[in-house]
Amino acid sequence: SGVSISLHEETQNELVEGLKSGRFELALLYDLDLPDIITRVELSAFEPYVLLPEGHRLAERSALTLDDLRDEPLVLLDVPPSRDYFTGLFHKAGLEPNVAFSSASLEMVRGLVGQGLGYSLLVTRPHGDHTYDGCRIEARPLSHDAATSVICLARLAQTRPTRLMDAFTTFCQTWFIRKFGREAHEPTGTMKQK
């Protein structure tokens, strides 16, 4: 009793700055390009996938490669660290993505794909296979040796976790295990539960 939780939606950079400034105690974010002063608990890991408009010729395949996509118009999720993660997949494979459109909004990206203006590479997968305007979209696995994207709960390393922070961390770990059916492994440097 007497506990108040405030939720804020921010970009990853803003979440990290909020942890540094003490504005936030914990942040739920992807474990990409986080500074060493951030300690994290891994909650789950996800593979990148390809999002296609309904009826796209590549949707007939069960999985796609970056080579299949290199000449197709890419609708890029243009927000750090996602932008560098997705373009980096191509660069590591010696390819250059054909970026046709970009947006910092996940739903705008999905909407542009739904309208047939290109494909996208994403990790976050909202429930449902329709865009806000009702267009059907299709997801296919990306057959590529890509690093998984890890969702973690982060805090400033110098901050001593309170009992409430520990309870919230345990709640998040349990929720992700129930939702995705597997326990995430703990990478080096993660918070350990006491």
Coordinates of N, CA, C and O in Angstrom, one line a residue:
S1 N 0.8 -1.2 0.0 CA 0.0 0.0 0.0 C 0.9 1.2 0.0 O 2.0 1.2 0.4
G2 N 0.3 2.4 -0.5 CA 1.1 3.6 -0.5 C 2.1 3.6 -1.7 O 3.0 4.5 -1.7
V3 N 2.0 2.7 -2.6 CA 2.9 2.6 -3.8 C 2.3 3.3 -5.0 O 1.1 3.1 -5.3
S4 N 3.1 4.1 -5.6 CA 2.6 4.8 -6.8 C 3.6 4.5 -8.0 O 4.8 4.7 -7.8
I5 N 3.1 4.0 -9.1 CA 3.9 3.7 -10.3 C 3.5 4.7 -11.4 O 2.3 4.7 -11.7
S6 N 4.5 5.4 -11.9 CA 4.2 6.3 -13.1 C 4.9 5.7 -14.3 O 6.0 5.3 -14.2
L7 N 4.1 5.6 -15.4 CA 4.7 5.1 -16.6 C 4.9 6.2 -17.6 O 4.1 7.1 -17.7
H8 N 6.0 6.2 -18.3 CA 6.4 7.2 -19.3 C 6.9 6.5 -20.5 O 7.7 5.5 -20.5
E9 N 6.4 6.9 -21.7 CA 6.9 6.3 -23.0 C 7.8 7.3 -23.6 O 7.5 8.5 -23.8
E10 N 9.1 6.9 -23.9 CA 10.1 7.8 -24.4 C 10.9 7.0 -25.4 O 10.8 5.7 -25.5
T11 N 11.8 7.7 -26.1 CA 12.8 7.0 -26.9 C 13.8 6.3 -26.0 O 13.9 6.7 -24.9
Q12 N 14.6 5.4 -26.6 CA 15.6 4.8 -25.8 C 16.6 5.8 -25.2 O 17.0 5.7 -24.1
N13 N 17.0 6.7 -26.0 CA 18.0 7.7 -25.5 C 17.4 8.5 -24.4 O 18.1 8.8 -23.4
E14 N 16.1 8.9 -24.5 CA 15.4 9.6 -23.4 C 15.3 8.8 -22.1 O 15.4 9.3 -21.0
L15 N 15.0 7.5 -22.3 CA 15.0 6.6 -21.2 C 16.3 6.5 -20.4 O 16.4 6.5 -19.2
V16 N 17.4 6.4 -21.2 CA 18.7 6.3 -20.6 C 19.0 7.6 -19.9 O 19.5 7.6 -18.7
E17 N 18.7 8.7 -20.5 CA 18.9 10.0 -19.8 C 18.1 10.1 -18.6 O 18.5 10.7 -17.6
G18 N 16.8 9.6 -18.6 CA 16.0 9.6 -17.4 C 16.6 8.8 -16.3 O 16.4 9.1 -15.1
L19 N 17.2 7.6 -16.6 CA 17.9 6.8 -15.6 C 19.1 7.6 -15.0 O 19.3 7.6 -13.8
K20 N 19.8 8.2 -15.9 CA 21.0 9.0 -15.4 C 20.6 10.1 -14.5 O 21.3 10.4 -13.5
S21 N 19.6 10.8 -14.9 CA 19.2 12.0 -14.1 C 18.4 11.6 -12.8 O 18.2 12.5 -12.0
G22 N 18.0 10.4 -12.7 CA 17.2 10.0 -11.5 C 15.7 10.2 -11.7 O 14.9 9.9 -10.8
R23 N 15.3 10.6 -12.9 CA 13.9 10.8 -13.2 C 13.2 9.5 -13.2 O 12.0 9.4 -12.8
F24 N 13.9 8.4 -13.7 CA 13.3 7.1 -13.7 C 14.2 6.2 -12.9 O 15.4 6.3 -12.8
E25 N 13.5 5.2 -12.2 CA 14.3 4.2 -11.4 C 14.6 3.0 -12.3 O 15.6 2.4 -12.2
L26 N 13.6 2.6 -13.1 CA 13.7 1.5 -14.0 C 13.3 1.9 -15.4 O 12.4 2.7 -15.6
A27 N 13.8 1.2 -16.4 CA 13.4 1.4 -17.8 C 13.3 0.1 -18.5 O 14.2 -0.8 -18.4
L28 N 12.2 -0.1 -19.3 CA 12.1 -1.3 -20.1 C 12.5 -0.9 -21.5 O 11.9 0.0 -22.1
L29 N 13.5 -1.6 -22.0 CA 14.1 -1.2 -23.3 C 14.9 -2.3 -23.9 O 15.0 -3.4 -23.3
Y30 N 15.3 -2.1 -25.2 CA 16.2 -3.1 -25.8 C 17.6 -2.9 -25.4 O 18.1 -1.8 -25.2
D31 N 18.3 -4.0 -25.2 CA 19.7 -4.0 -24.8 C 20.6 -3.7 -26.0 O 21.4 -4.6 -26.4
L32 N 20.5 -2.6 -26.6 CA 21.3 -2.2 -27.7 C 22.0 -0.8 -27.4 O 21.3 0.1 -27.0
D33 N 23.3 -0.8 -27.5 CA 24.1 0.4 -27.3 C 23.8 1.1 -26.0 O 23.8 2.3 -25.9
L34 N 23.7 0.3 -25.0 CA 23.5 0.9 -23.6 C 24.9 1.1 -23.0 O 25.8 0.3 -23.1
P35 N 25.0 2.3 -22.3 CA 26.3 2.6 -21.7 C 26.6 1.6 -20.5 O 25.7 1.0 -20.0
D36 N 27.9 1.5 -20.2 CA 28.3 0.6 -19.1 C 27.7 1.0 -17.7 O 27.7 0.2 -16.8
I37 N 27.3 2.2 -17.6 CA 26.7 2.7 -16.3 C 25.3 2.1 -16.1 O 24.7 2.4 -15.0
I38 N 24.8 1.4 -17.1 CA 23.4 0.8 -17.0 C 23.6 -0.6 -16.6 O 24.3 -1.4 -17.3
T39 N 22.9 -1.1 -15.6 CA 22.8 -2.5 -15.2 C 21.4 -3.0 -15.7 O 20.4 -2.3 -15.6
R40 N 21.4 -4.2 -16.2 CA 20.1 -4.7 -16.8 C 19.9 -6.2 -16.4 O 20.7 -6.9 -16.2
V41 N 18.5 -6.5 -16.4 CA 18.1 -7.8 -16.3 C 17.4 -8.2 -17.6 O 16.5 -7.5 -18.1
E42 N 17.9 -9.2 -18.2 CA 17.3 -9.7 -19.5 C 16.0 -10.3 -19.2 O 15.8 -11.2 -18.3
L43 N 15.0 -9.9 -20.0 CA 13.6 -10.5 -19.9 C 13.3 -11.4 -21.0 O 12.6 -12.5 -20.7
S44 N 13.6 -11.1 -22.2 CA 13.4 -12.0 -23.3 C 14.2 -11.6 -24.5 O 14.7 -10.5 -24.5
A45 N 14.3 -12.5 -25.5 CA 15.1 -12.2 -26.7 C 14.2 -12.5 -27.9 O 13.5 -13.5 -27.9
F46 N 14.3 -11.6 -28.9 CA 13.5 -11.8 -30.1 C 14.3 -11.7 -31.4 O 15.3 -10.9 -31.4
E47 N 13.9 -12.5 -32.4 CA 14.6 -12.4 -33.7 C 14.0 -11.4 -34.6 O 12.8 -11.1 -34.5
P48 N 14.8 -10.7 -35.4 CA 14.2 -9.8 -36.4 C 13.4 -10.6 -37.4 O 13.6 -11.8 -37.7
Y49 N 12.4 -9.9 -38.0 CA 11.5 -10.5 -39.0 C 11.2 -9.5 -40.1 O 11.5 -8.3 -39.9
V50 N 10.7 -10.1 -41.2 CA 10.3 -9.2 -42.3 C 8.8 -9.0 -42.3 O 8.1 -10.0 -42.2
L51 N 8.4 -7.8 -42.5 CA 7.0 -7.4 -42.6 C 6.7 -7.1 -44.0 O 7.4 -6.2 -44.6
L52 N 5.7 -7.7 -44.6 CA 5.3 -7.6 -46.0 C 3.9 -7.2 -46.2 O 3.0 -7.6 -45.3
P53 N 3.5 -6.5 -47.2 CA 2.1 -6.3 -47.5 C 1.5 -7.6 -48.0 O 2.1 -8.4 -48.5
E54 N 0.2 -7.7 -47.7 CA -0.6 -8.9 -48.2 C -0.4 -9.0 -49.7 O -0.4 -8.0 -50.5
G55 N -0.1 -10.2 -50.1 CA 0.0 -10.5 -51.6 C 1.3 -10.2 -52.2 O 1.5 -10.4 -53.4
H56 N 2.3 -9.8 -51.4 CA 3.6 -9.5 -51.9 C 4.2 -10.8 -52.4 O 4.0 -11.9 -51.8
R57 N 5.0 -10.7 -53.5 CA 5.5 -11.9 -54.2 C 6.4 -12.7 -53.2 O 6.5 -13.9 -53.3
L58 N 7.1 -12.0 -52.3 CA 8.0 -12.7 -51.4 C 7.3 -13.4 -50.2 O 7.8 -14.2 -49.5
A59 N 6.0 -13.0 -50.0 CA 5.2 -13.6 -48.9 C 4.9 -15.1 -49.2 O 4.5 -15.8 -48.3
E60 N 5.2 -15.6 -50.4 CA 5.0 -17.0 -50.7 C 6.1 -17.8 -50.1 O 5.9 -19.0 -49.9
R61 N 7.2 -17.2 -49.7 CA 8.3 -18.0 -49.1 C 8.1 -18.1 -47.6 O 7.5 -17.2 -46.9
S62 N 8.6 -19.2 -47.0 CA 8.4 -19.4 -45.6 C 9.4 -18.6 -44.8 O 9.2 -18.3 -43.6
A63 N 10.5 -18.2 -45.4 CA 11.5 -17.3 -44.7 C 12.3 -16.6 -45.8 O 12.3 -17.0 -47.0
L64 N 12.9 -15.4 -45.4 CA 13.6 -14.6 -46.4 C 15.0 -14.3 -46.0 O 15.3 -14.3 -44.8
T65 N 15.8 -14.0 -46.9 CA 17.2 -13.6 -46.6 C 17.4 -12.1 -46.9 O 16.6 -11.5 -47.7
L66 N 18.5 -11.5 -46.5 CA 18.7 -10.1 -46.8 C 19.0 -10.0 -48.3 O 18.7 -8.9 -48.8
D67 N 19.6 -11.0 -48.9 CA 19.8 -10.9 -50.3 C 18.5 -10.8 -51.1 O 18.4 -10.1 -52.1
D68 N 17.4 -11.5 -50.6 CA 16.1 -11.4 -51.2 C 15.6 -10.0 -51.2 O 14.8 -9.6 -52.0
L69 N 16.0 -9.3 -50.2 CA 15.4 -8.0 -49.9 C 16.2 -6.8 -50.4 O 15.6 -5.7 -50.4
R70 N 17.4 -7.0 -50.8 CA 18.3 -5.8 -51.0 C 17.8 -4.9 -52.1 O 18.1 -3.7 -52.0
D71 N 17.1 -5.3 -53.1 CA 16.6 -4.4 -54.1 C 15.1 -3.9 -53.9 O 14.6 -3.1 -54.6
E72 N 14.5 -4.5 -52.8 CA 13.1 -4.1 -52.5 C 13.1 -2.8 -51.7 O 14.1 -2.5 -51.0
P73 N 12.1 -2.0 -51.8 CA 12.0 -0.8 -51.0 C 11.8 -1.0 -49.6 O 10.9 -1.7 -49.2
L74 N 12.7 -0.5 -48.7 CA 12.6 -0.7 -47.3 C 11.9 0.5 -46.6 O 12.2 1.6 -46.9
V75 N 11.0 0.2 -45.8 CA 10.4 1.2 -44.9 C 11.1 1.0 -43.5 O 10.9 0.1 -42.8
L76 N 12.0 2.0 -43.3 CA 12.9 1.8 -42.1 C 12.3 2.4 -40.9 O 11.8 3.6 -40.9
L77 N 12.3 1.7 -39.8 CA 12.0 2.2 -38.5 C 13.2 3.1 -38.0 O 14.2 2.6 -37.7
D78 N 13.0 4.4 -38.2 CA 14.1 5.4 -38.1 C 14.1 6.0 -36.7 O 13.9 7.2 -36.5
V79 N 14.5 5.2 -35.7 CA 14.7 5.7 -34.3 C 15.8 4.9 -33.7 O 15.9 3.7 -34.0
P80 N 16.7 5.6 -33.0 CA 17.8 4.9 -32.4 C 17.3 4.0 -31.3 O 16.4 4.4 -30.6
P81 N 17.9 2.8 -31.1 CA 19.0 2.2 -31.8 C 18.5 1.3 -32.9 O 19.3 0.7 -33.6
S82 N 17.2 1.3 -33.2 CA 16.6 0.4 -34.2 C 17.2 0.7 -35.6 O 17.6 -0.3 -36.3
R83 N 17.3 1.9 -36.0 CA 17.8 2.3 -37.3 C 19.2 1.7 -37.5 O 19.4 1.0 -38.6
D84 N 20.1 1.8 -36.6 CA 21.5 1.3 -36.8 C 21.5 -0.3 -36.7 O 22.2 -0.9 -37.4
Y85 N 20.6 -0.8 -35.9 CA 20.5 -2.3 -35.8 C 20.1 -2.9 -37.2 O 20.7 -3.8 -37.7
F86 N 19.0 -2.3 -37.8 CA 18.5 -2.9 -39.0 C 19.4 -2.6 -40.2 O 19.7 -3.5 -41.0
T87 N 19.9 -1.4 -40.4 CA 20.8 -1.1 -41.5 C 22.1 -1.9 -41.3 O 22.8 -2.3 -42.2
G88 N 22.5 -2.1 -40.0 CA 23.7 -2.8 -39.7 C 23.7 -4.3 -40.1 O 24.7 -4.9 -40.5
L89 N 22.4 -4.9 -40.1 CA 22.3 -6.2 -40.6 C 22.7 -6.3 -42.1 O 23.5 -7.3 -42.5
F90 N 22.3 -5.4 -42.9 CA 22.7 -5.3 -44.3 C 24.2 -5.1 -44.4 O 24.9 -5.8 -45.2
H91 N 24.7 -4.1 -43.7 CA 26.1 -3.8 -43.8 C 27.0 -4.9 -43.5 O 28.0 -5.2 -44.1
K92 N 26.7 -5.7 -42.4 CA 27.5 -6.8 -42.0 C 27.5 -7.9 -43.1 O 28.4 -8.7 -43.2
A93 N 26.4 -7.9 -43.9 CA 26.3 -8.9 -45.0 C 26.9 -8.4 -46.3 O 26.8 -9.0 -47.3
G94 N 27.5 -7.2 -46.2 CA 28.1 -6.6 -47.4 C 27.0 -6.0 -48.4 O 27.3 -5.9 -49.6
L95 N 25.9 -5.7 -47.9 CA 24.8 -5.2 -48.7 C 24.4 -3.8 -48.3 O 24.6 -3.4 -47.1
E96 N 23.7 -3.1 -49.2 CA 23.2 -1.8 -48.9 C 21.7 -1.8 -49.0 O 21.1 -2.2 -50.0
P97 N 20.9 -1.5 -47.9 CA 19.5 -1.5 -48.0 C 19.0 -0.4 -48.9 O 19.6 0.7 -49.0
N98 N 17.9 -0.6 -49.6 CA 17.2 0.3 -50.5 C 16.1 1.1 -49.7 O 14.9 0.7 -49.7
V99 N 16.5 2.0 -48.9 CA 15.6 2.7 -48.0 C 14.7 3.7 -48.8 O 15.2 4.6 -49.4
A100 N 13.4 3.4 -48.9 CA 12.5 4.2 -49.6 C 11.8 5.2 -48.8 O 11.5 6.3 -49.2
F101 N 11.4 4.8 -47.5 CA 10.7 5.6 -46.6 C 11.2 5.3 -45.2 O 11.8 4.2 -44.9
S102 N 11.1 6.3 -44.3 CA 11.5 6.0 -42.9 C 10.5 6.8 -42.0 O 9.9 7.8 -42.4
S103 N 10.4 6.3 -40.8 CA 9.5 6.9 -39.8 C 10.0 6.5 -38.4 O 10.4 5.3 -38.3
A104 N 9.8 7.3 -37.5 CA 10.1 7.0 -36.1 C 8.9 6.3 -35.4 O 9.0 5.8 -34.3
S105 N 7.8 6.2 -36.1 CA 6.6 5.6 -35.6 C 6.4 4.1 -36.1 O 6.4 3.9 -37.3
L106 N 6.4 3.2 -35.2 CA 6.2 1.8 -35.6 C 4.9 1.6 -36.4 O 4.8 0.9 -37.4
E107 N 3.8 2.3 -35.9 CA 2.5 2.1 -36.7 C 2.5 2.8 -38.0 O 1.9 2.3 -38.9
M108 N 3.3 3.9 -38.2 CA 3.4 4.5 -39.5 C 4.2 3.5 -40.4 O 3.8 3.3 -41.6
V109 N 5.2 2.9 -39.9 CA 6.0 1.9 -40.7 C 5.1 0.8 -41.1 O 5.0 0.4 -42.3
R110 N 4.3 0.2 -40.2 CA 3.4 -0.8 -40.5 C 2.3 -0.4 -41.5 O 1.9 -1.1 -42.5
G111 N 1.9 0.9 -41.4 CA 0.9 1.4 -42.3 C 1.4 1.6 -43.7 O 0.8 1.3 -44.7
L112 N 2.7 2.1 -43.9 CA 3.3 2.2 -45.2 C 3.5 0.8 -45.8 O 3.3 0.7 -47.0
V113 N 3.9 -0.2 -45.0 CA 4.0 -1.5 -45.6 C 2.6 -2.0 -46.0 O 2.5 -2.6 -47.1
G114 N 1.6 -1.8 -45.2 CA 0.3 -2.3 -45.5 C -0.2 -1.7 -46.8 O -1.0 -2.3 -47.6
Q115 N 0.2 -0.4 -47.1 CA -0.2 0.2 -48.4 C 0.6 -0.2 -49.6 O 0.4 0.3 -50.7
G116 N 1.5 -1.2 -49.3 CA 2.3 -1.7 -50.4 C 3.5 -0.9 -50.9 O 4.0 -1.0 -52.0
L117 N 4.0 0.0 -50.0 CA 5.1 0.9 -50.4 C 6.4 0.3 -50.1 O 7.4 1.0 -50.3
G118 N 6.5 -0.9 -49.6 CA 7.7 -1.6 -49.3 C 7.6 -2.6 -48.2 O 6.4 -2.9 -47.8
Y119 N 8.7 -3.1 -47.7 CA 8.7 -4.1 -46.6 C 9.4 -3.4 -45.5 O 10.0 -2.3 -45.6
S120 N 9.4 -4.0 -44.3 CA 10.2 -3.5 -43.2 C 10.8 -4.7 -42.5 O 10.3 -5.8 -42.5
L121 N 11.9 -4.4 -41.8 CA 12.5 -5.3 -40.8 C 12.1 -4.8 -39.4 O 12.3 -3.6 -39.2
L122 N 11.6 -5.6 -38.6 CA 11.2 -5.2 -37.3 C 11.6 -6.3 -36.3 O 11.8 -7.5 -36.6
V123 N 11.5 -6.0 -35.0 CA 11.6 -6.9 -33.9 C 10.4 -6.9 -33.1 O 9.8 -8.0 -32.8
T124 N 9.9 -5.7 -32.7 CA 8.7 -5.6 -32.0 C 7.5 -6.1 -32.9 O 7.4 -5.7 -34.0
R125 N 6.7 -7.0 -32.3 CA 5.6 -7.6 -33.1 C 4.3 -7.4 -32.4 O 3.9 -8.2 -31.5
P126 N 3.5 -6.3 -32.7 CA 2.2 -6.1 -32.1 C 1.3 -7.3 -32.4 O 1.5 -8.0 -33.5
H127 N 0.3 -7.5 -31.6 CA -0.7 -8.5 -31.8 C -1.5 -8.1 -33.0 O -2.0 -7.0 -33.1
G128 N -1.8 -9.0 -33.9 CA -2.6 -8.8 -35.0 C -1.9 -8.6 -36.3 O -0.7 -8.2 -36.3
D129 N -2.6 -8.9 -37.4 CA -1.9 -8.8 -38.7 C -2.6 -7.8 -39.6 O -2.7 -7.9 -40.8
H130 N -3.1 -6.7 -39.0 CA -3.7 -5.6 -39.7 C -3.2 -4.3 -39.2 O -2.8 -4.1 -38.1
T131 N -3.0 -3.3 -40.2 CA -2.6 -2.0 -39.8 C -3.8 -1.2 -39.2 O -4.9 -1.6 -39.3
Y132 N -3.5 0.0 -38.7 CA -4.6 0.8 -38.2 C -5.7 1.1 -39.2 O -6.9 1.3 -38.9
D133 N -5.3 1.2 -40.5 CA -6.3 1.5 -41.5 C -6.9 0.3 -42.2 O -7.6 0.4 -43.2
G134 N -6.6 -0.9 -41.6 CA -7.3 -2.1 -42.0 C -6.6 -2.9 -43.0 O -7.1 -4.0 -43.4
C135 N -5.4 -2.5 -43.4 CA -4.7 -3.3 -44.4 C -4.0 -4.5 -43.8 O -3.5 -4.5 -42.6
R136 N -4.0 -5.7 -44.5 CA -3.4 -6.9 -44.0 C -1.9 -6.9 -44.2 O -1.5 -6.5 -45.3
I137 N -1.2 -7.3 -43.3 CA 0.3 -7.4 -43.4 C 0.7 -8.8 -43.0 O 0.0 -9.5 -42.2
E138 N 1.9 -9.3 -43.5 CA 2.3 -10.6 -43.2 C 3.8 -10.6 -42.7 O 4.6 -9.9 -43.3
A139 N 4.1 -11.4 -41.7 CA 5.4 -11.5 -41.2 C 6.1 -12.8 -41.6 O 5.4 -13.8 -41.6
R140 N 7.3 -12.7 -42.0 CA 8.1 -13.9 -42.3 C 9.4 -13.8 -41.6 O 10.0 -12.7 -41.4
P141 N 9.9 -15.0 -41.1 CA 11.2 -15.0 -40.5 C 12.3 -14.5 -41.4 O 12.3 -14.7 -42.6
L142 N 13.4 -13.9 -40.8 CA 14.5 -13.6 -41.5 C 15.6 -14.6 -41.4 O 16.0 -14.9 -40.2
S143 N 15.9 -15.3 -42.5 CA 17.0 -16.4 -42.4 C 18.3 -15.7 -42.5 O 18.9 -15.4 -43.6
H144 N 18.8 -15.3 -41.4 CA 20.1 -14.6 -41.3 C 20.7 -14.8 -40.0 O 20.0 -14.9 -39.0
D145 N 22.0 -14.8 -39.9 CA 22.7 -15.0 -38.6 C 22.7 -13.6 -37.9 O 23.8 -13.0 -37.8
A146 N 21.5 -13.2 -37.5 CA 21.4 -11.9 -36.9 C 21.4 -12.0 -35.4 O 20.8 -13.0 -34.8
A147 N 22.0 -11.0 -34.7 CA 21.9 -11.0 -33.3 C 20.5 -10.8 -32.8 O 19.8 -10.0 -33.4
T148 N 20.1 -11.5 -31.8 CA 18.7 -11.3 -31.3 C 18.6 -10.0 -30.6 O 19.6 -9.4 -30.2
S149 N 17.4 -9.4 -30.5 CA 17.2 -8.2 -29.8 C 16.7 -8.6 -28.4 O 15.7 -9.3 -28.3
V150 N 17.4 -8.1 -27.4 CA 17.0 -8.5 -26.0 C 16.3 -7.4 -25.4 O 16.7 -6.2 -25.4
I151 N 15.1 -7.7 -24.8 CA 14.4 -6.7 -24.0 C 14.8 -6.9 -22.6 O 14.9 -8.0 -22.1
C152 N 15.1 -5.8 -21.9 CA 15.6 -5.8 -20.6 C 15.0 -4.8 -19.7 O 14.4 -3.8 -20.2
L153 N 15.1 -5.0 -18.4 CA 14.8 -4.0 -17.4 C 16.1 -3.4 -16.9 O 16.9 -4.1 -16.5
A154 N 16.2 -2.1 -17.1 CA 17.5 -1.4 -16.8 C 17.4 -0.4 -15.6 O 16.3 0.1 -15.4
R155 N 18.5 -0.2 -15.0 CA 18.6 0.8 -13.9 C 20.0 1.3 -14.0 O 20.9 0.7 -14.5
L156 N 20.2 2.5 -13.4 CA 21.6 3.0 -13.2 C 22.4 2.1 -12.3 O 21.9 1.8 -11.2
A157 N 23.6 1.7 -12.7 CA 24.3 0.8 -11.9 C 24.6 1.2 -10.5 O 24.6 0.4 -9.5
Q158 N 24.8 2.5 -10.3 CA 25.1 3.0 -8.9 C 23.9 3.1 -8.0 O 24.0 3.3 -6.8
T159 N 22.7 2.9 -8.6 CA 21.4 2.9 -7.8 C 21.2 1.6 -7.1 O 21.2 0.5 -7.7
R160 N 21.1 1.6 -5.8 CA 20.8 0.4 -5.0 C 19.3 0.1 -5.2 O 18.4 0.9 -4.9
P161 N 18.9 -1.1 -5.7 CA 17.5 -1.4 -5.9 C 16.7 -1.5 -4.6 O 17.2 -2.0 -3.6
T162 N 15.6 -0.9 -4.6 CA 14.7 -1.0 -3.4 C 13.9 -2.3 -3.5 O 13.9 -3.0 -4.5
R163 N 13.2 -2.5 -2.4 CA 12.3 -3.7 -2.4 C 11.2 -3.6 -3.5 O 10.9 -4.6 -4.2
L164 N 10.7 -2.4 -3.8 CA 9.7 -2.2 -4.8 C 10.3 -2.5 -6.2 O 9.7 -3.1 -7.0
M165 N 11.6 -2.0 -6.4 CA 12.2 -2.3 -7.7 C 12.5 -3.8 -7.9 O 12.3 -4.3 -9.0
D166 N 12.9 -4.4 -6.8 CA 13.1 -5.9 -6.9 C 11.8 -6.6 -7.2 O 11.7 -7.5 -8.0
A167 N 10.7 -6.2 -6.5 CA 9.4 -6.8 -6.8 C 8.9 -6.6 -8.2 O 8.4 -7.5 -8.8
F168 N 9.1 -5.4 -8.7 CA 8.7 -5.1 -10.1 C 9.5 -5.9 -11.1 O 9.0 -6.4 -12.1
T169 N 10.8 -6.0 -10.8 CA 11.7 -6.8 -11.7 C 11.2 -8.3 -11.7 O 11.1 -8.9 -12.8
T170 N 10.9 -8.9 -10.5 CA 10.4 -10.2 -10.5 C 9.1 -10.4 -11.2 O 8.9 -11.3 -11.9
F171 N 8.2 -9.4 -11.1 CA 6.9 -9.4 -11.8 C 7.2 -9.4 -13.3 O 6.6 -10.2 -14.0
C172 N 8.1 -8.6 -13.8 CA 8.4 -8.5 -15.2 C 9.0 -9.9 -15.7 O 8.6 -10.4 -16.8
Q173 N 9.9 -10.4 -15.0 CA 10.5 -11.7 -15.3 C 9.4 -12.8 -15.5 O 9.4 -13.5 -16.4
T174 N 8.6 -12.8 -14.5 CA 7.5 -13.8 -14.5 C 6.6 -13.6 -15.6 O 6.2 -14.6 -16.3
W175 N 6.2 -12.4 -15.9 CA 5.3 -12.1 -17.0 C 5.9 -12.5 -18.3 O 5.2 -13.1 -19.2
F176 N 7.1 -12.2 -18.6 CA 7.8 -12.6 -19.9 C 7.9 -14.1 -20.0 O 7.7 -14.6 -21.1
I177 N 8.2 -14.8 -18.9 CA 8.2 -16.2 -19.0 C 6.9 -16.8 -19.3 O 6.7 -17.7 -20.2
R178 N 5.8 -16.3 -18.7 CA 4.5 -16.8 -19.0 C 4.0 -16.5 -20.4 O 3.4 -17.3 -21.1
K179 N 4.3 -15.2 -20.8 CA 3.9 -14.8 -22.1 C 4.6 -15.5 -23.3 O 4.0 -15.8 -24.3
F180 N 5.9 -15.7 -23.1 CA 6.7 -16.2 -24.2 C 7.2 -17.7 -24.0 O 7.9 -18.2 -24.8
G181 N 6.8 -18.2 -22.9 CA 7.1 -19.6 -22.6 C 8.5 -20.1 -22.5 O 8.8 -21.2 -22.6
R182 N 9.4 -19.2 -22.2 CA 10.8 -19.6 -21.9 C 11.4 -18.6 -21.0 O 11.1 -17.4 -21.0
E183 N 12.4 -19.0 -20.3 CA 13.1 -18.1 -19.4 C 14.3 -17.6 -20.2 O 15.0 -18.3 -20.8
A184 N 14.5 -16.3 -20.1 CA 15.6 -15.6 -20.7 C 16.9 -15.9 -20.0 O 16.9 -16.1 -18.8
H185 N 18.0 -16.1 -20.7 CA 19.2 -16.3 -20.1 C 19.8 -14.9 -19.6 O 19.4 -13.9 -20.1
E186 N 20.7 -15.0 -18.6 CA 21.2 -13.7 -18.1 C 22.6 -13.5 -18.7 O 23.5 -14.3 -18.6
P187 N 22.8 -12.4 -19.5 CA 24.1 -12.1 -20.0 C 25.0 -11.5 -18.9 O 24.6 -11.2 -17.9
T188 N 26.3 -11.4 -19.2 CA 27.2 -10.9 -18.3 C 26.9 -9.5 -17.9 O 26.5 -8.7 -18.7
G189 N 27.0 -9.3 -16.6 CA 26.7 -7.9 -16.1 C 25.3 -7.6 -15.8 O 24.9 -6.5 -15.5
T190 N 24.4 -8.6 -15.7 CA 23.0 -8.3 -15.4 C 22.9 -8.2 -13.9 O 23.7 -8.7 -13.1
M191 N 21.7 -7.6 -13.5 CA 21.4 -7.6 -12.1 C 21.1 -9.0 -11.6 O 20.4 -9.7 -12.3
K192 N 21.5 -9.3 -10.5 CA 21.2 -10.6 -9.8 C 20.1 -10.3 -8.8 O 20.2 -9.3 -8.0
Q193 N 19.1 -11.2 -8.7 CA 18.1 -11.0 -7.7 C 18.6 -11.5 -6.4 O 19.3 -12.6 -6.3
K194 N 18.3 -10.8 -5.3 CA 18.8 -11.2 -4.0 C 17.7 -12.0 -3.3 O 16.6 -11.9 -3.5

